[in-house]
Each structure stands twice: as C-alpha cells, then as structure tokens.
Coordinates of C-alpha atoms and ligand atoms in Angstrom, one line a residue:
M73 CA 0.0 0.0 0.0
I74 CA 2.8 2.4 1.0
I75 CA 4.6 1.5 -2.2
Y76 CA 1.5 2.2 -4.1
Y77 CA 1.3 5.8 -2.7
I78 CA 5.0 6.4 -3.2
A79 CA 4.7 5.3 -6.8
K80 CA 1.5 7.3 -7.3
Y81 CA 3.1 10.4 -5.9
A82 CA 6.3 9.9 -8.0
F83 CA 4.2 9.6 -11.1
H84 CA 2.3 12.7 -10.2
F85 CA 5.6 14.4 -9.5
V86 CA 7.1 13.6 -12.9
N87 CA 4.0 15.2 -14.5
L88 CA 4.5 18.2 -12.3
L89 CA 8.1 18.5 -13.5
K90 CA 7.1 18.1 -17.1
E91 CA 5.0 21.2 -16.7
I92 CA 7.8 23.3 -15.2
M93 CA 10.4 22.2 -17.8
N94 CA 8.3 23.8 -20.5
M95 CA 9.1 27.3 -19.4
T96 CA 12.9 27.3 -18.9
N97 CA 15.9 25.1 -19.0
N98 CA 17.6 27.0 -16.2
K99 CA 18.8 24.2 -14.0
Y100 CA 19.1 26.4 -10.9
V101 CA 15.5 27.4 -11.2
L102 CA 14.2 24.0 -12.0
S103 CA 16.0 22.2 -9.3
W104 CA 14.9 24.7 -6.7
I105 CA 11.2 24.5 -7.8
E106 CA 11.5 20.7 -7.6
E107 CA 12.9 20.9 -4.1
M108 CA 10.2 23.3 -2.9
A109 CA 7.4 21.3 -4.5
A110 CA 8.7 18.1 -2.9
I111 CA 8.3 19.8 0.5
T112 CA 5.1 21.7 0.0
K113 CA 3.4 19.0 -2.1
P114 CA 1.1 21.0 -4.3
D115 CA -1.4 19.2 -6.5
K116 CA -0.5 21.4 -9.5
I117 CA 2.2 23.7 -10.6
V118 CA 1.2 26.6 -12.8
W119 CA 3.7 29.0 -14.4
I120 CA 2.6 32.6 -14.6
D121 CA 3.4 33.9 -18.1
G122 CA 2.3 37.5 -17.8
S123 CA -0.5 37.1 -20.3
E124 CA -3.9 38.9 -19.9
E125 CA -5.7 35.6 -20.8
Q126 CA -4.1 33.8 -17.9
A127 CA -4.7 36.8 -15.5
E128 CA -8.3 36.9 -16.5
A129 CA -8.8 33.2 -15.9
L130 CA -7.2 33.5 -12.4
R131 CA -9.5 36.5 -11.6
A132 CA -12.5 34.4 -12.6
E133 CA -11.3 31.5 -10.5
A134 CA -10.7 33.7 -7.5
C135 CA -14.2 35.2 -7.9
S136 CA -15.7 31.7 -8.0
T137 CA -14.2 30.8 -4.7
G138 CA -14.9 34.2 -3.0
E139 CA -11.2 35.1 -2.7
L140 CA -12.0 38.1 -4.8
Q141 CA -15.2 40.0 -5.6
K142 CA -15.6 41.7 -8.9
L143 CA -16.7 45.3 -8.6
N144 CA -19.0 47.5 -10.7
E145 CA -17.5 47.2 -14.2
E146 CA -19.0 50.6 -15.3
I147 CA -17.7 52.6 -12.3
L148 CA -14.6 50.6 -11.5
P149 CA -13.5 48.7 -14.6
N150 CA -11.4 45.6 -13.9
C151 CA -11.4 46.3 -10.2
Y152 CA -11.7 43.7 -7.4
L153 CA -12.2 43.5 -3.7
H154 CA -10.3 41.2 -1.3
R155 CA -10.5 40.7 2.4
T156 CA -7.7 39.2 4.4
A157 CA -8.1 37.2 7.6
V158 CA -8.8 39.6 10.5
N159 CA -5.5 38.6 12.2
D160 CA -3.5 39.4 9.1
V161 CA -3.7 43.0 8.2
A162 CA -0.2 44.5 8.3
R163 CA 3.5 43.8 8.1
V164 CA 4.7 42.0 11.3
E165 CA 8.1 43.4 12.3
G166 CA 8.3 41.1 15.3
R167 CA 8.1 38.1 13.0
T168 CA 10.5 39.4 10.4
F169 CA 14.0 37.9 10.5
I170 CA 17.4 38.4 8.8
C171 CA 19.2 35.1 9.0
T172 CA 22.8 35.9 8.3
P173 CA 25.4 33.3 9.4
T174 CA 26.3 35.5 12.5
K175 CA 24.0 37.7 14.6
E176 CA 26.5 40.5 14.3
E177 CA 25.9 40.7 10.5
A178 CA 22.2 41.3 11.1
G179 CA 22.9 43.7 13.9
N180 CA 20.9 44.7 16.9
I181 CA 17.9 46.3 15.1
N182 CA 16.9 43.2 13.2
N183 CA 15.5 39.9 14.6
W184 CA 18.0 37.1 13.9
M185 CA 18.1 33.4 14.1
D186 CA 20.8 30.9 13.0
P187 CA 20.0 30.0 9.4
A188 CA 20.1 26.2 9.9
E189 CA 17.8 26.4 12.8
M190 CA 15.4 28.7 10.9
Y191 CA 15.4 26.5 7.8
E192 CA 14.5 23.6 9.9
K193 CA 11.7 25.4 11.6
L194 CA 10.4 26.7 8.3
Y195 CA 10.6 23.4 6.4
K196 CA 8.4 21.9 9.1
L197 CA 5.8 24.6 8.5
Y198 CA 6.0 24.2 4.8
T199 CA 5.7 20.4 4.8
G200 CA 2.6 19.5 2.8
A201 CA 1.4 23.2 3.1
M202 CA 0.3 23.2 -0.6
Q203 CA -1.5 19.8 -0.5
G204 CA -4.8 20.1 -2.4
R205 CA -3.6 23.5 -3.7
T206 CA -1.8 24.9 -6.7
M207 CA 1.7 26.3 -6.6
Y208 CA 2.0 29.3 -8.9
V209 CA 5.5 30.1 -10.2
I210 CA 5.9 33.9 -10.8
P211 CA 9.0 35.0 -12.7
Y212 CA 9.3 38.7 -12.1
S213 CA 11.6 41.6 -12.5
M214 CA 12.3 44.5 -10.2
G215 CA 13.1 47.3 -12.6
V216 CA 12.7 47.3 -16.4
V217 CA 13.6 43.8 -17.8
G218 CA 17.1 43.9 -19.4
S219 CA 18.1 47.3 -17.8
D220 CA 21.3 47.7 -15.8
F221 CA 19.2 48.2 -12.7
A222 CA 17.0 45.2 -13.1
K223 CA 17.1 42.2 -10.7
Y224 CA 15.1 39.1 -11.2
G225 CA 13.1 37.0 -8.8
I226 CA 10.9 33.9 -8.8
E227 CA 8.1 33.7 -6.2
L228 CA 6.4 30.4 -5.5
T229 CA 3.0 31.0 -3.9
D230 CA -0.3 29.2 -3.3
S231 CA -2.3 32.4 -3.4
I232 CA -4.1 33.7 -6.5
Y233 CA -4.4 37.1 -4.7
V234 CA -0.6 37.2 -4.5
V235 CA -0.2 36.3 -8.2
L236 CA -2.7 39.1 -9.2
N237 CA -1.0 41.7 -6.9
M238 CA 2.5 40.7 -8.2
L239 CA 1.1 41.2 -11.8
I240 CA 0.4 44.8 -10.8
M241 CA 3.4 45.6 -8.5
T242 CA 6.2 44.0 -10.6
R243 CA 7.0 43.1 -14.2
V244 CA 6.0 39.5 -14.7
G245 CA 6.4 37.2 -17.6
T246 CA 8.3 34.8 -19.7
N247 CA 10.6 37.6 -20.9
V248 CA 12.1 37.6 -17.3
L249 CA 13.1 33.9 -17.8
E250 CA 14.6 34.8 -21.2
A251 CA 16.6 37.6 -19.6
L252 CA 17.7 35.4 -16.7
G253 CA 18.9 32.7 -19.2
D254 CA 21.0 30.0 -17.5
S255 CA 22.2 32.3 -14.7
P256 CA 21.8 31.4 -11.0
D257 CA 21.5 35.1 -10.3
Y258 CA 17.9 35.4 -9.1
I259 CA 16.1 35.8 -5.8
K260 CA 14.2 32.8 -4.6
G261 CA 10.9 33.5 -2.8
L262 CA 8.6 30.9 -1.3
H263 CA 5.3 31.8 0.1
A264 CA 2.6 29.5 1.6
K265 CA -0.5 30.7 3.3
A266 CA -0.7 27.6 5.4
D267 CA -3.1 28.2 8.3
I268 CA -2.7 32.0 8.5
D269 CA -1.5 31.2 12.0
E270 CA -0.1 34.3 13.8
E271 CA 1.9 32.1 16.2
N272 CA 3.7 30.5 13.3
R273 CA 3.9 33.5 10.9
Y274 CA 7.5 34.1 9.6
I275 CA 8.9 36.5 7.1
V276 CA 12.5 35.4 6.7
H277 CA 15.4 36.6 4.7
F278 CA 18.6 34.7 4.0
P279 CA 20.7 37.3 2.3
Q280 CA 23.7 35.0 1.6
D281 CA 21.3 32.5 -0.1
N282 CA 19.3 35.1 -2.1
T283 CA 16.3 33.6 -0.5
I284 CA 13.1 34.9 1.1
M285 CA 10.6 32.6 2.9
S286 CA 7.1 33.7 4.1
V287 CA 4.5 31.5 5.7
N288 CA 1.2 31.8 7.5
S289 CA 0.2 35.2 6.1
G290 CA -1.7 36.5 3.1
Y291 CA -1.2 40.2 3.6
G292 CA 0.7 42.7 1.3
G293 CA 4.2 43.4 2.5
N294 CA 4.4 39.9 4.1
V295 CA 3.7 38.1 0.9
L296 CA 4.4 40.3 -2.1
L297 CA 8.0 39.3 -1.9
G298 CA 9.2 41.7 -4.6
K299 CA 8.5 44.7 -2.4
K300 CA 10.0 45.2 1.0
C301 CA 11.5 41.7 1.3
F302 CA 13.4 41.9 -2.0
A303 CA 13.5 45.5 -3.2
L304 CA 14.6 46.8 0.3
R305 CA 16.0 44.0 2.6
I306 CA 17.7 41.8 0.1
A307 CA 18.5 44.7 -2.3
S308 CA 20.1 46.8 0.5
Y309 CA 22.4 43.8 1.2
L310 CA 23.2 43.4 -2.5
G311 CA 23.7 47.2 -2.9
R312 CA 26.3 47.3 -0.2
K313 CA 28.1 44.3 -1.9
E314 CA 27.9 45.8 -5.4
G315 CA 28.2 49.5 -4.7
W316 CA 24.7 50.9 -5.1
M317 CA 21.8 51.8 -2.8
A318 CA 18.3 50.5 -2.2
E319 CA 16.3 53.0 -0.3
H320 CA 12.8 53.5 1.1
M321 CA 12.2 56.6 -1.0
L322 CA 9.7 58.2 -3.4
I323 CA 11.1 59.8 -6.6
L324 CA 9.5 62.8 -8.1
G325 CA 10.3 65.2 -11.0
L326 CA 9.7 68.9 -10.6
E327 CA 9.1 70.7 -13.9
N328 CA 9.6 74.5 -14.0
P329 CA 7.9 76.8 -16.5
E330 CA 11.0 76.5 -18.8
G331 CA 10.2 72.8 -19.1
E332 CA 13.3 71.7 -17.1
I333 CA 12.7 68.8 -14.8
K334 CA 14.8 68.2 -11.6
Y335 CA 14.4 65.0 -9.7
I336 CA 14.2 64.6 -5.9
S337 CA 14.1 61.4 -3.9
A338 CA 12.7 61.5 -0.4
A339 CA 12.5 59.1 2.6
F340 CA 9.8 59.5 5.3
P341 CA 8.6 57.2 8.1
S342 CA 5.1 55.8 7.6
A343 CA 2.2 58.2 8.1
C344 CA 4.1 61.2 6.8
G345 CA 2.4 61.5 3.4
K346 CA 4.9 59.9 1.1
T347 CA 2.4 58.9 -1.6
N348 CA 0.8 62.4 -1.4
L349 CA 4.2 64.1 -1.9
A350 CA 5.1 61.8 -4.8
M351 CA 1.9 62.8 -6.6
L352 CA 1.7 66.4 -5.5
I353 CA -0.5 68.9 -7.3
P354 CA 1.1 72.4 -7.3
P355 CA -0.8 75.3 -5.8
E356 CA -2.9 77.3 -8.3
I357 CA -0.4 80.1 -8.7
F358 CA 2.4 77.7 -9.6
K359 CA 0.2 75.7 -11.9
K360 CA -0.7 78.8 -13.8
Q361 CA 3.0 79.6 -14.3
G362 CA 3.6 76.1 -15.7
Y363 CA 5.0 74.2 -12.8
K364 CA 4.3 70.4 -12.8
V365 CA 5.2 67.5 -10.6
W366 CA 5.8 64.0 -12.1
C367 CA 5.7 60.8 -10.1
V368 CA 8.4 58.2 -10.8
G369 CA 7.8 56.2 -7.6
D370 CA 6.1 56.4 -4.2
D371 CA 8.0 53.9 -2.1
I372 CA 11.3 52.5 -3.2
A373 CA 14.3 53.9 -5.1
W374 CA 17.3 52.0 -6.4
L375 CA 20.3 54.4 -6.9
R376 CA 23.5 54.0 -8.8
V377 CA 26.3 56.3 -9.8
G378 CA 26.0 57.2 -13.4
K379 CA 28.8 57.6 -16.0
D380 CA 28.4 61.3 -15.6
G381 CA 29.2 61.2 -11.9
R382 CA 25.6 61.9 -10.8
L383 CA 23.4 59.6 -8.7
W384 CA 20.7 58.0 -10.9
A385 CA 17.5 56.5 -9.6
V386 CA 14.8 54.0 -10.7
N387 CA 11.6 52.9 -9.1
P388 CA 11.9 49.1 -9.2
E389 CA 8.2 48.6 -8.8
N390 CA 5.4 48.6 -11.4
G391 CA 2.5 49.8 -9.3
F392 CA 1.4 51.4 -6.0
F393 CA 0.4 49.5 -2.8
G394 CA -1.1 52.6 -1.2
V395 CA -3.1 53.2 2.0
A396 CA -6.7 53.8 1.2
P397 CA -8.1 55.7 4.2
G398 CA -7.6 59.4 3.9
T399 CA -7.2 59.2 0.1
N400 CA -9.6 61.6 -1.5
D401 CA -9.9 64.1 -4.3
K402 CA -8.3 66.8 -2.1
S403 CA -5.5 65.0 -0.3
N404 CA -4.4 63.1 -3.4
P405 CA -6.6 63.3 -6.6
N406 CA -3.9 61.6 -8.6
A407 CA -3.8 58.5 -6.4
L408 CA -7.6 58.4 -6.4
A409 CA -7.7 58.6 -10.2
T410 CA -5.1 55.8 -10.4
T411 CA -7.4 53.5 -8.5
M412 CA -10.4 53.9 -10.8
R413 CA -9.4 50.9 -13.0
D414 CA -7.4 47.7 -12.9
T415 CA -7.1 47.9 -9.1
I416 CA -7.3 45.4 -6.3
F417 CA -8.8 46.8 -3.1
T418 CA -7.9 45.1 0.2
N419 CA -9.9 45.4 3.5
V420 CA -12.0 48.4 2.4
V421 CA -15.8 48.9 2.8
H422 CA -18.0 47.2 0.2
D423 CA -20.9 49.4 -0.9
L424 CA -23.5 46.8 -1.8
D425 CA -25.9 49.2 -3.5
N426 CA -23.4 50.3 -6.1
N427 CA -21.0 47.3 -5.9
T428 CA -18.2 49.8 -5.3
V429 CA -15.8 50.6 -2.4
W430 CA -15.5 53.2 0.3
W431 CA -13.2 54.1 3.1
E432 CA -13.0 56.6 5.9
G433 CA -11.8 59.9 4.5
L434 CA -13.0 59.2 0.9
N435 CA -16.0 61.5 1.1
D436 CA -18.9 62.4 3.3
N437 CA -21.2 59.9 1.8
P438 CA -20.6 56.6 3.5
P439 CA -22.7 53.8 2.0
A440 CA -25.9 52.9 3.9
N441 CA -25.9 49.3 2.8
A442 CA -22.4 48.0 3.2
I443 CA -20.0 45.3 4.4
D444 CA -17.0 46.2 6.5
W445 CA -13.5 45.0 6.1
R446 CA -14.2 42.1 8.4
G447 CA -17.1 40.9 6.2
N448 CA -19.9 42.1 8.6
P449 CA -22.8 44.4 7.8
W450 CA -21.8 48.0 8.5
D451 CA -23.1 51.5 8.4
I452 CA -21.6 54.8 9.6
S453 CA -23.6 54.7 12.9
K454 CA -21.1 52.1 14.0
Y455 CA -18.2 54.4 13.5
D456 CA -16.6 55.9 16.6
K457 CA -13.7 58.2 15.9
A458 CA -12.2 57.6 19.3
N459 CA -12.1 53.9 18.6
K460 CA -11.2 53.7 14.9
A461 CA -9.5 50.4 14.8
A462 CA -12.6 48.6 16.2
T463 CA -15.3 50.5 14.5
A464 CA -14.1 51.8 11.2
G465 CA -15.6 50.3 8.0
A466 CA -12.3 50.1 6.3
H467 CA -9.2 48.8 8.2
P468 CA -6.9 51.7 8.9
N469 CA -4.2 49.9 6.9
S470 CA -6.5 48.9 4.0
R471 CA -4.9 49.2 0.6
F472 CA -5.2 49.7 -3.1
T473 CA -2.9 47.9 -5.5
A474 CA -2.9 50.0 -8.7
L475 CA -0.9 50.2 -11.8
A476 CA 1.7 53.0 -12.0
K477 CA 0.8 53.5 -15.7
N478 CA -2.7 54.5 -14.7
C479 CA -1.5 57.4 -12.6
P480 CA -2.3 60.8 -14.3
C481 CA 1.0 62.3 -13.3
I482 CA 3.2 59.3 -13.9
S483 CA 6.6 60.4 -15.2
S484 CA 7.6 59.8 -18.9
E485 CA 10.8 58.4 -17.4
F486 CA 9.0 55.7 -15.5
D487 CA 10.1 53.0 -17.9
S488 CA 13.5 54.5 -18.5
L489 CA 16.4 52.1 -18.7
T490 CA 18.8 54.5 -17.0
G491 CA 16.5 56.1 -14.4
V492 CA 16.6 59.8 -13.5
P493 CA 19.4 62.0 -12.2
I494 CA 18.8 63.0 -8.5
S495 CA 19.5 66.6 -7.6
A496 CA 18.3 66.4 -3.9
I497 CA 17.8 63.7 -1.3
V498 CA 15.1 64.7 1.3
F499 CA 14.7 63.1 4.7
G500 CA 11.6 63.9 6.8
G501 CA 9.8 63.1 10.0
R502 CA 6.9 64.1 12.0
R503 CA 8.2 66.4 14.8
A504 CA 6.0 68.8 16.8
K505 CA 8.9 71.1 17.7
T506 CA 12.4 69.8 17.0
A507 CA 12.9 70.1 13.3
P508 CA 12.2 73.3 11.3
L509 CA 10.2 73.3 8.1
V510 CA 13.4 72.6 6.1
Y511 CA 17.1 72.6 6.5
Q512 CA 20.1 71.6 4.4
S513 CA 23.0 69.5 5.6
F514 CA 26.5 70.9 5.4
N515 CA 27.8 68.2 3.1
W516 CA 27.3 64.5 2.3
Q517 CA 28.7 63.1 5.6
H518 CA 26.6 65.5 7.6
G519 CA 23.6 64.6 5.4
A520 CA 24.1 60.9 6.1
F521 CA 24.2 61.8 9.8
V522 CA 20.9 63.7 9.4
G523 CA 19.4 60.5 7.8
S524 CA 20.7 58.4 10.7
I525 CA 18.9 60.6 13.3
M526 CA 15.6 60.7 11.5
A527 CA 12.6 60.3 13.8
S528 CA 8.9 60.6 14.1
E529 CA 6.7 61.3 17.1
T530 CA 3.6 59.2 17.7
T531 CA 0.4 61.2 17.2
A532 CA -2.9 61.1 19.1
A533 CA -4.3 59.1 16.2
A534 CA -2.0 56.1 16.9
A535 CA -2.3 53.7 19.8
G536 CA 0.0 54.3 22.7
A537 CA 1.5 57.4 24.2
V538 CA 1.5 60.7 22.4
G539 CA 4.8 62.4 21.5
V540 CA 7.0 59.4 21.9
V541 CA 10.0 59.6 19.6
R542 CA 10.7 56.6 17.4
R543 CA 14.0 56.8 15.6
D544 CA 13.7 55.5 12.0
P545 CA 17.0 56.1 10.2
M546 CA 16.5 56.9 6.5
A547 CA 13.0 55.4 7.1
M548 CA 14.8 52.1 6.8
R549 CA 14.6 50.8 10.4
P550 CA 12.4 47.7 9.4
F551 CA 14.0 47.3 6.0
V552 CA 17.8 47.1 6.2
G553 CA 18.9 43.6 5.4
Y554 CA 22.1 43.7 7.5
N555 CA 23.7 45.6 10.4
M556 CA 22.3 49.2 10.7
G557 CA 25.8 50.5 11.6
D558 CA 27.3 49.0 8.4
Y559 CA 24.4 50.5 6.4
W560 CA 25.4 53.9 7.7
K561 CA 29.0 53.1 6.7
H562 CA 27.7 52.3 3.2
W563 CA 26.1 55.7 3.0
L564 CA 29.4 57.3 4.0
D565 CA 31.3 55.2 1.4
M566 CA 28.8 56.0 -1.3
G567 CA 29.4 59.8 -0.7
K568 CA 33.1 59.2 -1.7
V569 CA 32.3 57.7 -5.0
I570 CA 29.6 60.1 -6.3
P571 CA 31.6 63.0 -7.9
N572 CA 28.5 65.0 -8.3
A573 CA 26.4 63.9 -5.3
P574 CA 22.9 65.2 -4.6
K575 CA 22.5 67.7 -1.8
I576 CA 20.8 66.4 1.3
F577 CA 17.9 68.1 3.1
H578 CA 15.5 67.5 6.0
V579 CA 11.9 68.6 6.0
N580 CA 9.2 68.6 8.7
W581 CA 5.6 69.4 7.6
F582 CA 4.3 68.7 11.1
R583 CA 5.4 71.6 13.4
T584 CA 2.5 72.5 15.7
D585 CA 1.6 75.7 17.5
A586 CA 0.9 76.1 21.3
D587 CA -2.6 74.6 20.7
G588 CA -1.2 71.6 18.9
H589 CA -2.4 72.7 15.4
F590 CA -0.2 72.2 12.4
I591 CA 1.3 75.5 11.3
W592 CA 2.3 74.6 7.8
P593 CA -0.6 73.8 5.3
G594 CA 1.2 70.9 3.8
F595 CA -0.1 68.9 0.8
G596 CA 0.3 70.8 -2.5
D597 CA 2.0 73.7 -0.7
N598 CA 4.9 71.5 0.1
M599 CA 5.9 72.4 -3.4
R600 CA 7.0 75.8 -2.0
V601 CA 9.7 74.0 0.0
L602 CA 10.7 71.8 -2.9
N603 CA 11.3 75.0 -4.9
W604 CA 13.7 76.3 -2.3
I605 CA 15.5 73.0 -2.2
I606 CA 16.0 73.0 -6.0
D607 CA 17.1 76.6 -5.8
R608 CA 19.8 75.6 -3.3
C609 CA 20.9 72.8 -5.5
E610 CA 21.4 75.3 -8.3
D611 CA 23.1 77.9 -6.1
K612 CA 20.3 80.4 -6.8
V613 CA 19.6 81.3 -3.2
D614 CA 21.4 82.1 0.1
A615 CA 20.7 80.4 3.4
V616 CA 21.4 81.0 7.1
E617 CA 23.9 78.8 8.8
T618 CA 22.6 77.4 12.1
A619 CA 23.7 74.7 14.6
I620 CA 21.8 72.0 12.6
G621 CA 22.5 73.1 9.0
Y622 CA 21.5 75.7 6.5
V623 CA 18.0 77.2 7.0
P624 CA 16.2 79.4 4.5
K625 CA 15.8 83.1 4.9
A626 CA 12.0 83.4 5.6
E627 CA 11.5 85.7 2.5
D628 CA 13.0 83.0 0.3
I629 CA 10.0 80.7 0.9
N630 CA 7.4 81.8 -1.7
I631 CA 4.1 82.4 0.2
E632 CA 2.2 84.1 -2.6
G633 CA -1.4 83.0 -2.4
L634 CA -1.0 81.5 1.1
D635 CA -2.8 82.7 4.2
I636 CA 0.4 82.7 6.2
S637 CA 2.6 85.6 7.3
L638 CA 6.3 86.0 7.0
D639 CA 6.5 85.9 10.8
T640 CA 4.8 82.5 10.8
I641 CA 7.4 81.3 8.3
R642 CA 10.1 82.6 10.6
E643 CA 8.6 80.6 13.4
L644 CA 8.6 77.5 11.2
L645 CA 12.2 78.0 10.5
T646 CA 13.5 78.6 14.0
V647 CA 15.9 76.1 15.5
D648 CA 14.6 75.2 19.0
V649 CA 18.0 74.6 20.7
E650 CA 16.5 73.2 24.0
S651 CA 14.5 70.5 22.2
W652 CA 17.6 69.7 20.1
K653 CA 19.7 69.2 23.2
E654 CA 17.0 66.8 24.5
D655 CA 17.1 65.0 21.1
V656 CA 20.9 64.6 21.3
Q657 CA 20.4 62.5 24.4
N658 CA 17.8 60.4 22.7
I659 CA 20.2 60.0 19.7
K660 CA 23.0 58.8 21.9
E661 CA 20.7 56.1 23.4
F662 CA 19.7 55.0 19.9
Y663 CA 23.3 54.9 18.7
A664 CA 24.2 52.8 21.7
L665 CA 21.3 50.4 20.7
V666 CA 22.6 50.2 17.1
G667 CA 25.9 49.2 18.8
D668 CA 29.6 49.1 17.9
H669 CA 29.2 49.1 14.1
V670 CA 28.1 52.8 14.3
P671 CA 30.8 54.5 12.2
A672 CA 33.2 56.9 13.9
E673 CA 32.1 59.6 11.5
M674 CA 28.6 59.5 12.9
Y675 CA 29.9 60.0 16.4
E676 CA 32.0 62.9 15.2
E677 CA 29.0 64.5 13.6
L678 CA 27.0 64.0 16.8
A679 CA 29.8 65.6 18.9
A680 CA 30.0 68.5 16.4
L681 CA 26.3 69.0 16.6
E682 CA 26.3 69.0 20.4
A683 CA 29.2 71.5 20.4
R684 CA 27.4 73.8 18.0
L685 CA 24.2 73.7 20.2
G686 CA 26.4 75.0 23.0
Ligands
SAT190 O1 2.7 46.1 3.5 S1 3.8 46.9 2.8 O2 5.1 46.6 3.4 O3 3.8 46.5 1.4 C1 3.4 48.5 2.9 C2 3.9 49.1 4.2 O4 3.6 48.6 5.2 O5 4.7 50.1 4.1
MN191 MN1 6.9 52.0 2.4

C-alpha cells in the first residue's frame, strides 16, 4: 500500500516536473522549484506567463471561490475587492527575520536566528502546506527587464491574490526567464498561506542565499515578496556588496515653467504622506506659471552612480500599494484617479448598492448598505472616531494595488532604462517642535548623519503614548537587510564615489503651535519648500547657517497666495535649541542600541552638533 502511494506520488511528481520544464531550462530554477514542490506537495504547478488571458482566468477562478469579488464594471472597470483574515492586516516586524550566518551581520535592530535552525523550523511549517492546492510560479523583475538596474526573482505561492498583486506591482512574464537565461542570479521566494496562524507566521530573509521565505500570512508586505523583502531588505544587502543603494524613497520630478525637470528622492517614516508628496499637485499660482510634478515612484528607489558622476534612480516597482483611508480628491486626486481601474482593493468597505468601495476619508457619503473589512454588515452609525480600529468600516491599513501607468502624473521616465538623475535627497519626519520646516545638511557626511537621526513622534491618532520619539534612520529601520551600523557606513562610502552627489535636506511638515495645530498647510503647498530645495541645488539662493544646518531666509520661501505671514514662516524656521539638546540624548541612546558598528564619523557629527548647540 505504502509503495503504491509512493509510486503514485512519484508519477504525479514527474508530471508536475514536465509542466515546469516547458518554461525554462535553467537548472538552478528547475531544481529549486523541484525541491520546494517536494516539501510543500502542491497538487498542481502553474507558471505565470504575464498574459492577460491567464490573469483573467485567475481572476475568474478567485471570484468563483470568494477570494475576490468583482466590482462594478461601469464605475470601476477591472477592479476587485479582497478581504484578508482579521488577524493578518499588516506587516509584522516582530516576526520578520534576517538570517545571516552570524548575529553580528544582522545587527541589533533586526531579529536574527541561526540560518540552519530557521530553515529547519520553516521546512516543518512548509511540509505539505500546498497539498490540495496549486503552486504558482511567478517569474518577475524589479526594474525594467534587461536594464542595468533590473534584478530578477521567482516567487512560488499558493495564493491567486498574491499572483494578481504581483502582476500589478512587478514586471511579470516569460521575458524575465529569457533575460535570466542560464544564470543562477535570481532571488528565490517561497510563500505558503498555510493556516494564517499568527503564532507561526514568519517573514524570513537569507541574504547570503538570495532567499526569502514567508509562511502563515496573506497580507501585502508579508507576501508580495518583490516589495519590502526583495527590493529593500535583500537589495540593500546586494547594494552594499555591489556599490549601489536600495532606499525607502519616493522619486518625483519637478518641472519648471521653462520645461526643465529636476528629480528629488525622499524618505519618510510611515504616516508622513509619502504617496501624497510623490503625486503632489502644485498650488494654483504655480500651476498657472507652468510648474508640474511628475511621479516616478512612491515607495522604493534603487540608486546607482551614473557615467556622468551623478546619482541615478529608478523605481523598481510597477505599481502602488497605497493606504486607502484618507485618500480623496483633495488629499491626493492623482492617487484616487489611479485606483479607478485595474485595481485590487484590500480590506475596504464594500458598498452593496453600487458594488463599489468606500473608506474613511474618501468623502462624506458613507454607504448605507455595506459590508465592512471584516465581512460584517456595517453603516456609519457604528463608527466611533475615538475607537477607529474597532469601529471603522475600512481597516486603517486597508490598501489599493494599482498600476503606475494608470497614474495621471506618472513620469515619462517611469520605464527609462537609465533612471533619472537625482538633484536632492530629502529626509523627513513628524516632529511637533524639534525640526524646522526645512534645512540643508553641510555636506554628504553630515547629510548621512541627518538621515541616521531621522525620527517621528507618535500622534494622538496612533495607539499608545503621544509624543514618543521613534528613531527611524533613513525610514529604513524595518528594511535594512544587515547591520544598521554597516548600512550607515555604506552611506558614507557612497558619498566618496559620487563625484556630483545630490544635496541632502531634511523637512518637517508637522510643526505644531501652542494649541497643537499644524502650522504649515502641507499637501500641494509643500511644493514651495521643494522649490527652495531646488534653488539651493542650483546655487540660486542664500541660506542662514545654524547649529543643525542651512535654514532658508524666511523671505525665500514663496508664500504668494497663502494665508500665512512672513512671521509664521520665521517661526517655522527657528531652531529650537533646547529641544535639540534633548534630542541629542535620545540619539545617543539610539546609537548605543545600534551598537559598535556605528561608524566613527557618525559620532564625530554627533559631537560636532552637540558643540554647536552649546
Ligand atoms: O505592506 S507593505 O510593506 O507592502 C506596505 C507598508 O507597510 O509600508
Ligand atoms: Mn513603504
């Protein structure tokens, strides 16, 4: 009997292998798929070829099982709704691991486990996890296939939702396999939903093995392995090895009335409006003069030194995985327009009367007849602002997955093979007092220091105490695939090999007055600050030297058409020495936590700052 089952499975397995051999002869790819299939034991293996026919068939299949719901074709053509398990709604940093051979390589900021121990643990969880299911093989590229920037990956997953999201977020298809050829140089990704068991959820990176493993989740950043796992954690590791940078940055182009476009990349911790800035609409008076903003990317930038000595950037992604709540035709009309077709909505409200979607902050017309993100009947009477997480119709971290090419302000350079030259790098945070509206670093090394001390304060909107500082260096705290101290060293080293390096700035849109109200209007008006930044890059405007860096003269921030006085701008630009002194203490604690890989240059910068503060 046992022999019968072994024979039966062996026969089945040979058939599975026949299927996968049709697509590529790459022995490194084939043997790995074979090995993973032997562990996970799928009933079927299906290659994703990037064709619309196959995608359509998968959408239909997902609708037939309830994994997706097709939305109103007239209002939201080719759009779908998905709900995750209620225990599976966000990335899980506590269960995210960097498994380098030694703990020291991963550093103190990452979770670490011995690779052998972790593989053993994971293989147990993967054993038979795809029984009765289909394993989809997704060949994908981060970056334009065939470009110098491009890196290839193969994700194995048992989720159609993952396949359909990857088709939007990355470049998927047989051309990736052609570009890969016989090379072993690709990132392996294995994802199995298993039981969506929180206690056994793991998001694991083996940088030395080019491998990512994810199990027991079905949510976004945990399972779309091209995004944070590959394009930030693994890529940051590769970038250090190969002399380039993978950063958690948006990329935008600012076009002036003469038609010249300057590019800026910017890193912000979450909840600072990165997607809004990436798709900014200039204030009326600038628009009339001919200013425009073009979006190259909203989340990730890969940066390389170009032949001309400048730093060039691409967005390795193909779509946006944006937060839905708060997105509306005032906060971000471009993002809203992007989601009107070919979009997958996750964990938003389903409006049953119109078969459309809704979320808090979309408009003032919540649907009367609706299903909330948990799948329960919902209407606005259930909503209690003081207890959003429990009563909101859409989960606060509900998302849209939308194609970049559907964005009205997508840059014409989006598909460029060479990327765009970066004039300025901007760091930001949410600080009530400490950081002024904008300041410029003295030089690259000081700029890297400014990135290393980036921080945000928790707001009343988030759970927990208000005003607690969380340090989030370069907005990369959860995304550096090795030791944070070595990552800072890599920043310093890069500065030495970019002859014409971008200037580095810091912005803070979130200064508050004595009553706790935001002083700066933000949104489109942030353009006024970007203009000063570009003017500085072109040596067109002076600045005031302070203890923390160069600050604008108040009159150099254009406030035409704004209901704000020059005195208010002065207030926004002051350097609050006392709060900086407090911050220095907090920075010291954080540096101590990062540990003994913090480069000496960073301590020199910290000491110099402290001395300047007096
Ligand atoms: O879930 S993702 O990591 O893709 C998005 C995010 O949390 O920033
Ligand atoms: Mn992000």
